[in-house]
Coordinates of C-alpha atoms in Angstrom, one line a residue:
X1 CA -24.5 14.5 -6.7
X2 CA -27.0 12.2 -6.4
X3 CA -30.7 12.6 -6.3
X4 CA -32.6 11.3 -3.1
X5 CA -35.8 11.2 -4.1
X6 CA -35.6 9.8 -6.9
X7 CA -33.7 6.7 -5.8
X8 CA -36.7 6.4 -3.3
X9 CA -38.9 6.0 -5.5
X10 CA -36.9 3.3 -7.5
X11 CA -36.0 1.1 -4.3
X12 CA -37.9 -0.6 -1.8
X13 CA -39.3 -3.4 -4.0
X14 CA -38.5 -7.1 -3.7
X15 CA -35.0 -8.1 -5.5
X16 CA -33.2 -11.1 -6.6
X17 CA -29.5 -10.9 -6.0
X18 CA -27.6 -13.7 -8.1
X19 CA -23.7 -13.8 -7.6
X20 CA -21.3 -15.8 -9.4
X21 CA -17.9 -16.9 -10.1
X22 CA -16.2 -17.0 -13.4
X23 CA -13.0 -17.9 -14.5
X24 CA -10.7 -15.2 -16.1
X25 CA -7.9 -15.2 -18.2
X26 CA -5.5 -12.2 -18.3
X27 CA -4.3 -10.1 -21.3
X28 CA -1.2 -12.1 -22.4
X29 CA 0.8 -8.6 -22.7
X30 CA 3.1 -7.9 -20.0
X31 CA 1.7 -10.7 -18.1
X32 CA 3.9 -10.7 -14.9
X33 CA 5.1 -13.6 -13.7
X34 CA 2.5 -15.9 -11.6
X35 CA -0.5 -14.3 -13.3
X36 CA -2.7 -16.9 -13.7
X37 CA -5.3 -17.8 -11.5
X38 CA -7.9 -15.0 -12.0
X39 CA -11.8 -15.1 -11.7
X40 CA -14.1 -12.4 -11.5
X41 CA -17.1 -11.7 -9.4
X42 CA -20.2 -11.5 -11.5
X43 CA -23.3 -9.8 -9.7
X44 CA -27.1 -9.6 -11.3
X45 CA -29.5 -8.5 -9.5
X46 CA -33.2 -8.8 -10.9
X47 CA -36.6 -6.1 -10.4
X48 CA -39.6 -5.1 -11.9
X49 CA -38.4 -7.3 -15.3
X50 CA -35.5 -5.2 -15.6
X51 CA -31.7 -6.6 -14.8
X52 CA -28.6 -4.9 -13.4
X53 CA -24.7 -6.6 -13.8
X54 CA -21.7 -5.3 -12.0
X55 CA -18.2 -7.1 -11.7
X56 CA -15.2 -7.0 -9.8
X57 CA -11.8 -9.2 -10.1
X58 CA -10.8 -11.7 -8.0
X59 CA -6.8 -11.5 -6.8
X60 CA -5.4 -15.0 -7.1
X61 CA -3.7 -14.2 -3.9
X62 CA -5.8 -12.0 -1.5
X63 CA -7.6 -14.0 0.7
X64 CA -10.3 -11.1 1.1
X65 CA -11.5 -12.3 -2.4
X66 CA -11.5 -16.0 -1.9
X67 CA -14.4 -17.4 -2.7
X68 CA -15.8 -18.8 0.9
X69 CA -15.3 -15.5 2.3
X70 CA -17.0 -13.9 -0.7
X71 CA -19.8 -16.2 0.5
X72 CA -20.3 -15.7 3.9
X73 CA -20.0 -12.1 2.9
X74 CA -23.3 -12.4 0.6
X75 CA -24.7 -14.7 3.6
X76 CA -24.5 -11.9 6.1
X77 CA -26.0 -9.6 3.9
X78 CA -28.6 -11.4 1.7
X79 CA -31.7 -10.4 3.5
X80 CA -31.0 -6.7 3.4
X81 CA -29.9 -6.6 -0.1
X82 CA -33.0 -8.7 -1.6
X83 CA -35.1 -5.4 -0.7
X84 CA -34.4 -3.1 -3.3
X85 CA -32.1 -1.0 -1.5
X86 CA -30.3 2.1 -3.6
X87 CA -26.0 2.0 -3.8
X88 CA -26.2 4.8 -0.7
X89 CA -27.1 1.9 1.6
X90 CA -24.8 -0.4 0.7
X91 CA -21.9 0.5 3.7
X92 CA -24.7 -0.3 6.3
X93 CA -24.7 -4.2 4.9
X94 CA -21.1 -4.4 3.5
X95 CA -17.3 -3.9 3.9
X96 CA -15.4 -2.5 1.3
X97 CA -14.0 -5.4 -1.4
X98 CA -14.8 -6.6 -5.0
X99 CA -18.5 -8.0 -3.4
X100 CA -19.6 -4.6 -2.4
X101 CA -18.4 -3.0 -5.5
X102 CA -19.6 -5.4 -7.6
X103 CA -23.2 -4.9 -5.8
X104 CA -22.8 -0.8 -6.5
X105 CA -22.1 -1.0 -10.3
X106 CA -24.8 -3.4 -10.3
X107 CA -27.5 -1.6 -8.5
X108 CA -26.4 1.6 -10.9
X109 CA -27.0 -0.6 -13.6
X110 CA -30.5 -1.8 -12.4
X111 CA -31.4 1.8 -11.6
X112 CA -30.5 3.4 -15.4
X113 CA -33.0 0.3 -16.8
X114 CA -35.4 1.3 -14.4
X115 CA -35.8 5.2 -15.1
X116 CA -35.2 4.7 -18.8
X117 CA -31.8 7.3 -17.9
X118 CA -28.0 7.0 -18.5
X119 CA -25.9 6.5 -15.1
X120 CA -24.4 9.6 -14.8
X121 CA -27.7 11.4 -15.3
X122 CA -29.0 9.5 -11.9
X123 CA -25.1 10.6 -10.7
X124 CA -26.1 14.2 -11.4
X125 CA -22.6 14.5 -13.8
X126 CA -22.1 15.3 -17.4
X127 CA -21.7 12.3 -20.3
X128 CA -18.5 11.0 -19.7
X129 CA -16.0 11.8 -22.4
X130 CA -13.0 9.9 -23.9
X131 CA -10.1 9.7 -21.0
X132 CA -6.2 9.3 -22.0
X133 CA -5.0 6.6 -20.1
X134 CA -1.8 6.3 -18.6
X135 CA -0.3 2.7 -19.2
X136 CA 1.3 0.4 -16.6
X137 CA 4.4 -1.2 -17.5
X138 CA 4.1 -3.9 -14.8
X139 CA 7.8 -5.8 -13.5
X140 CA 8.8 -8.4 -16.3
X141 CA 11.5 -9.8 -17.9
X142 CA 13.7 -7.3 -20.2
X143 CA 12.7 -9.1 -23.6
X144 CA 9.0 -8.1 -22.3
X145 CA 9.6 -4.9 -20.8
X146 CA 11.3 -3.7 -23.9
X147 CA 8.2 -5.6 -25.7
X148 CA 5.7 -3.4 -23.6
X149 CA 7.5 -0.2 -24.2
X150 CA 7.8 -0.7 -28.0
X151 CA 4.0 -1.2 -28.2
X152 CA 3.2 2.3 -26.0
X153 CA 3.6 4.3 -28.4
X154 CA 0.0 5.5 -28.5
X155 CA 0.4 6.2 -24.2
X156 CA 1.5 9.9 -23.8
X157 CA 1.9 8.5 -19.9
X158 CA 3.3 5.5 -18.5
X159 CA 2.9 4.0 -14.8
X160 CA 6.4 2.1 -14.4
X161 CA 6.4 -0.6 -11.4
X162 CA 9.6 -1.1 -9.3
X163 CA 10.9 -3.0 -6.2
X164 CA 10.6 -5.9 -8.0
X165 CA 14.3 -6.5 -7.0
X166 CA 17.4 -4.6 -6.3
X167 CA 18.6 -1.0 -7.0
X168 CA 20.4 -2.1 -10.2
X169 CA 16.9 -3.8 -11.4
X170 CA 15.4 -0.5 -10.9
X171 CA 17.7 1.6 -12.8
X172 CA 18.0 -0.5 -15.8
X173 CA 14.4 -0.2 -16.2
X174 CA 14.3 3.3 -15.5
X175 CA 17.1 3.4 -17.9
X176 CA 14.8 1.2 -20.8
X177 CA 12.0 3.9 -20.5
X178 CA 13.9 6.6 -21.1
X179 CA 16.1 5.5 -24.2
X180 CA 12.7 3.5 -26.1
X181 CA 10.1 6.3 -24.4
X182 CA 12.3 9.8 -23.8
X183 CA 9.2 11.7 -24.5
X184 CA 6.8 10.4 -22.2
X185 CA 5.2 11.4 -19.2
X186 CA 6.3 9.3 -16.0
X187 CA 5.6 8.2 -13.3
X188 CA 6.9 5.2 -11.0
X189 CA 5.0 2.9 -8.5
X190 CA 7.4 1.7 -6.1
X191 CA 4.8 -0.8 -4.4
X192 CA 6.1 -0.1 -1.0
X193 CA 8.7 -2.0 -1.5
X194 CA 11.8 0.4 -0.9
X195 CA 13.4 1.6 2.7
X196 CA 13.7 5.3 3.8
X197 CA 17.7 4.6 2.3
X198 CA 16.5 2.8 -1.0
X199 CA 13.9 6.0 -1.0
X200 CA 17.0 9.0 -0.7
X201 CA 18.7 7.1 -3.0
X202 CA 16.7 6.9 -5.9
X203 CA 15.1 10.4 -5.2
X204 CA 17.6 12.2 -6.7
X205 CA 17.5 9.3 -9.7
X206 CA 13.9 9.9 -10.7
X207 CA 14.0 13.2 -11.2
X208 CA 17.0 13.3 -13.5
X209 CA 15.3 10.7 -15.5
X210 CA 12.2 13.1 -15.6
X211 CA 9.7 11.2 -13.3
X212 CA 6.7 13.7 -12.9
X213 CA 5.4 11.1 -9.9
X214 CA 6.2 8.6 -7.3
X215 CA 3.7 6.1 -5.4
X216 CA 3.9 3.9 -2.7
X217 CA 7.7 3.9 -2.1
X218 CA 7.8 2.9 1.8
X219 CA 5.6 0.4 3.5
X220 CA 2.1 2.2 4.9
X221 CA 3.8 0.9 8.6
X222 CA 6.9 3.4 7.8
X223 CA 4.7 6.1 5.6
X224 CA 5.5 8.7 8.4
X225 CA 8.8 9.2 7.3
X226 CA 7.3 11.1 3.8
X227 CA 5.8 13.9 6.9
X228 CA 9.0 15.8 6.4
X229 CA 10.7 14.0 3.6
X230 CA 12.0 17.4 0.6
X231 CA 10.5 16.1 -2.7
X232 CA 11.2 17.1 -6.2
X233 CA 7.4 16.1 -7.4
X234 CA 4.2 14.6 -5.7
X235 CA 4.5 11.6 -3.9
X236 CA 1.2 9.5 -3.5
X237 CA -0.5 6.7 -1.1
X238 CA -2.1 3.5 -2.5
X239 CA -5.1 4.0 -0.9
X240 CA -6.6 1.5 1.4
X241 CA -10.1 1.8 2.8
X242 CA -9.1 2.3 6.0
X243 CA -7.3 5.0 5.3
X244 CA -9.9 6.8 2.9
X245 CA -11.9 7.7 6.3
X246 CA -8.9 9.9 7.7
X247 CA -7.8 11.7 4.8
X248 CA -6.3 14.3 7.1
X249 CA -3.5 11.9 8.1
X250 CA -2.9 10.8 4.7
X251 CA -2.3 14.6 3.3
X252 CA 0.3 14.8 6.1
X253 CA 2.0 13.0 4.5
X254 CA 1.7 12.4 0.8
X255 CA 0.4 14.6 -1.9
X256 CA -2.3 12.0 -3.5
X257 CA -3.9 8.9 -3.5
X258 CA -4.3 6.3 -5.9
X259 CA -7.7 4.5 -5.4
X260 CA -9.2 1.9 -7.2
X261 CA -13.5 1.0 -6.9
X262 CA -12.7 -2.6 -5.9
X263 CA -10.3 -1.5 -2.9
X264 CA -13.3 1.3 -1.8
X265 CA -16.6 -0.4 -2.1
X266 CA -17.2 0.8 -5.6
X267 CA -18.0 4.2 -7.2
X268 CA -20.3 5.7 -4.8
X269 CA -17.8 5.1 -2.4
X270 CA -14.9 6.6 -4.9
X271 CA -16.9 9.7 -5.9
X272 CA -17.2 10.3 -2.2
X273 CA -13.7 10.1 -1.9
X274 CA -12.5 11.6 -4.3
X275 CA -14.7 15.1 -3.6
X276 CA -13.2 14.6 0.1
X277 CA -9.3 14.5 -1.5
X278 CA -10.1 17.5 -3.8
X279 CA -11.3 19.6 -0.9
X280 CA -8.3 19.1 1.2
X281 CA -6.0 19.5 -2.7
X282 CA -4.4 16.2 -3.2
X283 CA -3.9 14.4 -6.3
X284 CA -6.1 11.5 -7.3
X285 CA -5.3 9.0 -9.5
X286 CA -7.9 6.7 -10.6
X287 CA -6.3 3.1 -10.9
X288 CA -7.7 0.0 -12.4
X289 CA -6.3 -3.4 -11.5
X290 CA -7.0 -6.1 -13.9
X291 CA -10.7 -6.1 -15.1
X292 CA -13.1 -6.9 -17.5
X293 CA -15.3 -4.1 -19.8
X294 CA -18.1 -4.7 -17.4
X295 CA -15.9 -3.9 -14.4
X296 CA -14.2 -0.7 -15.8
X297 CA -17.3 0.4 -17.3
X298 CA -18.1 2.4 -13.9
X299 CA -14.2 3.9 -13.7
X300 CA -15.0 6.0 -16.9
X301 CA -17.9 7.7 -14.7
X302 CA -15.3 8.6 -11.7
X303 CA -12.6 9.7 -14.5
X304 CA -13.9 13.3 -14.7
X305 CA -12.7 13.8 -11.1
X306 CA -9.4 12.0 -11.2
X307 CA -6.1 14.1 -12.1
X308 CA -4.8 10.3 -14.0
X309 CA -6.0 7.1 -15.1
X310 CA -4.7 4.0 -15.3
X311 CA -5.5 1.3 -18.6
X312 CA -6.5 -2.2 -16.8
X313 CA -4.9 -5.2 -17.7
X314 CA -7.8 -6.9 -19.4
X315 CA -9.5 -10.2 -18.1
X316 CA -11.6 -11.9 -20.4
X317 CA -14.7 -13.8 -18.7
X318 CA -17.6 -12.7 -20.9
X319 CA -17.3 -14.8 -24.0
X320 CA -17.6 -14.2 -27.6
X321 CA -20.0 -11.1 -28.6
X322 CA -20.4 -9.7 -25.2
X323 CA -20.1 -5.6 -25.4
X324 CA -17.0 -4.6 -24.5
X325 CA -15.2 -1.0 -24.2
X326 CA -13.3 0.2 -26.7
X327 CA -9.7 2.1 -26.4
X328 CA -8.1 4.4 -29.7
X329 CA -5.1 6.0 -29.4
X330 CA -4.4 5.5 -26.3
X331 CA -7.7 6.9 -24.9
X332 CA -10.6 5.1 -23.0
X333 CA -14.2 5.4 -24.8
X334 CA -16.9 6.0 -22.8
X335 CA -19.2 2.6 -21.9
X336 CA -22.3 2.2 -24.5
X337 CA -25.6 1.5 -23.0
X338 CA -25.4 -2.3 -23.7
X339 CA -22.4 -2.7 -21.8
X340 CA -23.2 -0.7 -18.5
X341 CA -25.8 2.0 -17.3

């Protein structure tokens, strides 16, 4: 995938790594709820007069991406990383999280100015292309919801969140899809947020309302239950870090994984990953949390590998005139060299 050489010869010379954190504001559309408080994690990192940018969100409420942790983080690792170091050596100075992933997209970034070639030359992959992206309608109110699924139109596929309160919450919303979207493609998120009962209840439920798809319906704690669970369609893990390094266990018992570059240390990390889940035949679905252009920029290189993609929320911490990506029809277009790589 990646040629060794070549990054060698790119690598090795002093670097200035600059790291910074910006206030966000999310898309107002279908805007859950207590979705304020976003920033994003803005990396440059300076050689040889040329400049590489990577960026990652920050969770209002995930103390792995608070800002004091993000600095020690950067602390720890400063003196490795100000050597020109290539995205491969990244796990040897970094844990998984929106620093490290930041860092990769970066680095990828510096390393396209550097060669005069695109990213995905350097990742030994063909251009990306436009991807159809499957839309999350995320747990709102059911003026909103109804809002968000009148606006889909151009979404073949739709990612519909649940658990966010009882059974009869769940299957009025299930219920809203199907009479505004009968025709599309669906598939629900549960957030492990159900119980084994919750989970043989609504079973049965999502496959007469034509749900091609489940993730996450039980806690990771009780996954092992899905080991021997009779399904009428895929059911898939949110994929933690941890569990990306014992892919066995996870095909025991689900049928995919949905990962996103933030969770996995970026997109070396995800390519890497997802070759490993095609190998042993699960699903991937390649999921993007709220982000900005920059962020998302890299997903559109991973896309070609994923069975599904997810449209991010979009969270605006560029400013006026900054290159972003553009979306038509409910596809994703491919970054343009101004933006990323």
């Amino acid at each position: 995938m990646f040629d060794p050489a070549l990054l060698r010869s790119l690598t090795g010379t002093p670097m200035q790594v600059r790291c910074a954190v910006v206030p966000a504001t999310l898309s107002a559309a279908g805007a859950a709820p207590g979705a304020s408080g976003w920033a994003v994690l803005r990396v440059t990192v300076h050689n040889a007069g040329s400049v590489g940018q990577g960026e990652a969100a920050l969770r209002p409420s995930q103390d792995a991406h608070a800002r004091n942790v993000l600095r020690d983080q950067f602390a720890s690792a400063r003196d490795g990383l100000e050597r020109m170091i290539s995205p491969l050596q990244l796990p040897g100075l970094l844990a998984p999280g929106p620093l490290r992933s930041a860092l990769d997209s970066a680095l990828w970034d510096l390393l396209a100015k550097r060669s005069g070639q695109r990213a995905w030359e350097l990742l030994g992959m063909s251009p990306p292309r436009p991807v159809p992206a499957l839309r999350t309608v995320p747990p709102v109110a059911t003026e909103l919801l109804e809002r968000e699924l009148r606006d889909s139109g151009d979404f073949a596929s739709l990612k519909l969140e649940l658990g966010g309160g009882g059974l009869a919450d769940d299957l009025a919303r299930l219920a809203a899809v199907r009479r505004l979207r009968p025709e599309a493609w669906l598939m629900v998120d549960a957030r492990g947020t159900w119980d084994a009962d919750r989970l043989h209840v609504m079973l049965p439920i999502l496959h007469t309302h034509g749900v091609r798809m489940l993730q996450q319906p039980l806690p990771q704690a009780r996954s092992a239950a899905l080991a021997a669970l009779p399904r009428p369609f895929p059911i898939i893990a949110s994929l933690t870090h941890e569990q990306s390094t014992d892919l066995g266990r996870v095909g025991e018992r689900y049928d995919g994984v949905n990962l996103s570059l933030d969770a996995v240390g970026g997109l070396t990390a995800a390519l890497n990953i997802m070759e490993q889940a095609g190998q042993r035949g699960l699903a991937v679905l390649l999921d993007s949390p709220p982000a900005t252009s920059l962020s998302c920029a890299p997903v559109l290189h991973a896309a070609p590998g994923a069975d599904h993609v997810t449209l991010p929320r979009w969270l605006d911490a560029s400013g006026a005139g900054a290159p972003t990506l553009q979306g038509e029809g409910g596809m994703l277009l491919p970054p343009s060299p101004a933006l990323w790589g």
